[in-house]
Amino acid sequence: MNEAILPTYLPAVAVTFTKKGSSKPIHIFRPYESIPIAELKQRADKEEIGALLQLGQRCFYGSLGAEQDYEAAYVYLKRAAMKGAQDAQFLLAAYYVTEEIGMYDRDAKKALQMLSIAANGGSWRAMERLAMAYRSGKGGAEVDHEQAFIWTEQAERMIRIYWQFYTQENFIDFNETLKELMRAHLRVCFMLASCHADGVGTVRDLDAALRCIENGEKFACKATGLAKIPMYAERRAELLARQQKDAARTEAAEKEAKKKK
């Protein structure tokens, strides 16, 4: 795993205020989703990277007060990507995936190239998408199990980095971001366990698959405060059943070998 990959940019807007009766300033960070669109545009005029990214996302999806406008989104996302916003590069790849956007012809190879740039910039979204592409041989990628495994590992690691960033004590109102990260971690954790269980890009190892599930559940339980999470228990049971079948086959093979002797 290449642990040198780190996010080139993580959006959070700084807010400074002073409590009544105190001269000491307090610094907190909030999501750009909390900023009204008029203020975002003012910030974007000053080339503020987070404002550019957020406006691009709002125009792309038609959300939070913005009408869906792929051309406007492209302008904002391109400016944000040029300043190092890896998730802007991730969204720009979509312009070459679907003709519904109507700006470029479908070009799976170009989309894959842009996803790779975003992933190497630290986008867990791009990492997850690359892992799926290399495992399935879709999205402009040829089947490459080694790359599928590598990017699955990277995505799991990167989600933990994002989580650590957004759960800092002075980060406020990032609940939706954390929910998205938790859902993504579940998906990626299961993908990683599947790689180990099926021998996709790595040696088939059900013990390693079970460790992935165990580590994933520990992370999720610590993050949510839950004692157990049913989906992890179900996946663990499936893997244990496969282990038992493997053990039974091995035992049967050994008995058969002894008979032949």
XYZ file of C-alpha atoms in Angstrom:
261
model
C 0.000 0.000 0.000
C 1.292 3.444 -0.928
C 0.899 5.409 2.289
C 2.408 8.495 0.653
C -0.946 9.349 -0.927
C -2.685 12.021 1.133
C -5.664 14.269 0.348
C -4.531 17.346 -1.538
C -7.522 19.284 -0.199
C -10.244 18.700 2.404
C -13.021 21.306 2.396
C -13.853 23.055 5.657
C -14.564 26.748 6.068
C -12.937 28.534 9.013
C -15.147 30.643 11.273
C -13.769 32.889 14.012
C -15.884 34.483 16.717
C -15.534 35.818 20.247
C -17.843 34.933 23.095
C -19.589 37.743 24.903
C -17.461 38.959 27.799
C -14.306 37.359 26.413
C -11.524 38.750 24.267
C -10.188 35.349 23.280
C -11.174 34.386 19.721
C -12.630 30.933 19.086
C -11.869 29.142 15.825
C -14.182 26.479 14.432
C -14.642 24.813 11.047
C -17.937 24.202 9.280
C -18.899 22.528 5.974
C -19.255 24.656 2.869
C -22.762 23.220 2.560
C -23.772 25.596 5.363
C -22.869 28.726 3.362
C -25.615 30.508 1.365
C -25.108 30.405 -2.375
C -24.727 34.200 -2.674
C -21.821 34.168 -0.215
C -20.293 31.173 -1.973
C -20.222 33.108 -5.230
C -18.480 36.009 -3.518
C -15.896 33.631 -2.133
C -15.517 31.933 -5.515
C -14.808 35.337 -7.094
C -11.796 35.448 -4.780
C -10.738 31.982 -6.027
C -11.462 30.285 -2.698
C -11.011 26.619 -3.472
C -13.722 25.317 -1.154
C -16.301 27.723 -2.560
C -15.414 26.740 -6.123
C -15.747 23.053 -5.295
C -19.035 23.509 -3.465
C -20.566 25.610 -6.242
C -19.443 23.016 -8.770
C -21.061 20.254 -6.749
C -24.301 22.201 -6.268
C -24.589 23.031 -9.960
C -23.715 19.463 -10.942
C -26.392 17.895 -8.740
C -28.862 20.787 -8.736
C -28.841 21.012 -4.947
C -28.835 23.494 -2.054
C -30.317 26.423 -3.963
C -28.617 25.834 -7.311
C -30.302 24.690 -10.500
C -28.705 21.768 -12.290
C -26.355 23.296 -14.836
C -23.566 21.055 -16.094
C -21.796 23.835 -17.976
C -21.652 26.113 -14.931
C -20.609 23.147 -12.789
C -17.777 22.344 -15.191
C -16.378 25.888 -14.938
C -16.364 25.811 -11.151
C -15.046 22.261 -10.925
C -12.272 22.939 -13.414
C -11.127 25.959 -11.417
C -11.248 23.954 -8.185
C -9.368 21.029 -9.764
C -6.625 23.321 -10.990
C -6.164 24.460 -7.405
C -5.825 20.876 -6.175
C -9.349 19.805 -5.187
C -9.224 16.063 -5.821
C -12.996 15.624 -5.551
C -13.481 18.234 -8.268
C -11.324 16.067 -10.542
C -13.470 13.078 -9.542
C -16.659 14.820 -10.683
C -15.037 16.060 -13.886
C -14.517 12.421 -14.878
C -18.298 12.075 -15.049
C -18.374 14.381 -18.072
C -16.830 11.555 -20.097
C -19.019 8.791 -18.662
C -22.569 9.809 -19.530
C -23.925 11.517 -22.603
C -26.758 12.984 -20.538
C -24.423 15.773 -19.523
C -24.141 16.663 -23.193
C -20.772 18.436 -23.136
C -18.419 15.687 -24.285
C -18.706 12.372 -26.090
C -18.387 9.296 -23.942
C -14.731 8.451 -23.475
C -14.176 5.726 -20.906
C -10.386 5.912 -21.194
C -10.422 9.655 -20.525
C -12.741 9.150 -17.556
C -10.418 6.461 -16.177
C -7.429 8.761 -16.588
C -9.173 11.546 -14.678
C -10.263 9.157 -11.949
C -6.643 8.080 -11.570
C -5.561 11.696 -11.146
C -8.268 12.211 -8.507
C -7.327 8.990 -6.695
C -3.645 9.868 -6.605
C -4.702 13.241 -5.200
C -6.397 11.470 -2.305
C -10.059 11.151 -3.355
C -11.549 8.089 -1.656
C -14.486 8.326 -4.060
C -12.159 7.951 -7.024
C -10.269 5.143 -5.299
C -13.457 3.187 -4.709
C -14.580 3.760 -8.293
C -11.204 2.616 -9.669
C -11.293 -0.522 -7.529
C -14.710 -1.399 -8.919
C -13.629 -0.626 -12.490
C -10.510 -2.800 -12.332
C -12.377 -5.669 -10.706
C -15.234 -5.659 -13.235
C -13.306 -4.576 -16.333
C -15.780 -1.745 -16.900
C -15.500 2.034 -17.015
C -12.595 2.050 -19.434
C -10.507 -0.399 -17.439
C -9.355 -3.894 -18.301
C -9.744 -6.494 -15.570
C -6.755 -6.073 -13.276
C -7.207 -7.776 -9.923
C -3.950 -6.449 -8.518
C -5.035 -2.858 -9.194
C -8.505 -3.626 -7.813
C -6.964 -4.825 -4.554
C -4.524 -1.909 -4.330
C -7.228 0.729 -4.785
C -9.586 -1.015 -2.373
C -6.873 -0.930 0.291
C -6.151 2.704 -0.492
C -9.838 3.657 -0.310
C -10.230 2.049 3.128
C -7.137 3.829 4.393
C -8.198 7.159 2.896
C -11.684 7.041 4.404
C -10.068 6.697 7.831
C -7.939 9.768 7.111
C -11.002 11.766 6.087
C -12.819 10.563 9.217
C -9.976 11.651 11.483
C -9.958 15.073 9.828
C -13.702 15.720 10.130
C -14.016 14.485 13.721
C -11.587 16.995 15.158
C -12.904 18.756 18.245
C -13.410 22.150 16.588
C -15.194 20.767 13.504
C -18.931 21.487 13.703
C -21.966 20.279 11.686
C -20.192 17.607 9.647
C -22.831 14.961 10.425
C -23.808 14.405 6.786
C -20.155 14.092 5.772
C -19.576 11.536 8.513
C -22.652 9.533 7.497
C -21.362 9.403 3.919
C -17.936 8.283 5.123
C -19.431 5.570 7.340
C -21.535 4.172 4.472
C -18.491 4.241 2.205
C -16.322 2.503 4.789
C -18.831 -0.332 5.065
C -18.815 -0.829 1.280
C -15.043 -0.697 0.997
C -14.481 -2.911 4.027
C -16.682 -5.585 2.470
C -14.913 -5.170 -0.880
C -11.540 -5.659 0.818
C -12.757 -8.736 2.683
C -14.076 -10.096 -0.622
C -10.660 -9.601 -2.245
C -9.026 -11.693 0.477
C -11.792 -14.312 0.489
C -11.812 -14.760 -3.294
C -8.103 -14.211 -3.949
C -8.667 -11.053 -6.012
C -5.284 -9.376 -6.406
C -3.909 -11.130 -3.334
C -3.519 -14.620 -1.887
C -6.839 -16.245 -0.993
C -6.965 -16.005 2.781
C -10.209 -16.301 4.731
C -8.430 -15.389 7.967
C -7.375 -12.094 6.397
C -10.939 -11.557 5.190
C -12.235 -12.093 8.725
C -9.672 -9.620 10.069
C -10.969 -7.033 7.601
C -14.493 -7.533 8.926
C -13.303 -7.407 12.531
C -11.300 -4.219 11.999
C -14.121 -2.626 10.033
C -16.650 -3.400 12.764
C -14.333 -2.013 15.448
C -13.993 1.211 13.503
C -17.738 1.478 12.894
C -18.695 0.654 16.491
C -16.230 3.178 17.869
C -17.520 5.828 15.457
C -21.212 5.187 16.071
C -21.197 4.085 19.699
C -23.007 0.863 18.791
C -22.023 -2.408 20.438
C -22.657 -4.485 17.303
C -23.605 -3.877 13.690
C -25.718 -6.672 12.131
C -24.248 -6.409 8.612
C -20.766 -7.149 9.915
C -22.060 -10.113 11.915
C -23.796 -11.494 8.822
C -20.663 -11.167 6.704
C -18.560 -12.778 9.444
C -20.958 -15.725 9.585
C -20.706 -16.178 5.808
C -16.908 -16.225 5.967
C -16.855 -18.647 8.900
C -19.160 -20.970 6.960
C -16.728 -20.865 4.027
C -13.873 -21.675 6.412
C -15.749 -24.701 7.698
C -16.385 -25.921 4.148
C -12.702 -25.478 3.307
C -11.727 -27.412 6.419
C -14.168 -30.212 5.563
C -12.803 -30.462 2.009
C -9.233 -30.543 3.292
C -10.088 -33.259 5.798
C -11.851 -35.313 3.134
C -8.893 -34.943 0.772
C -6.459 -36.060 3.482
C -8.586 -39.133 4.255
C -8.736 -40.015 0.582
C -4.966 -39.644 0.279
C -4.464 -41.987 3.252
C -6.742 -44.586 1.654
C -4.688 -44.547 -1.529
C -1.512 -45.186 0.457
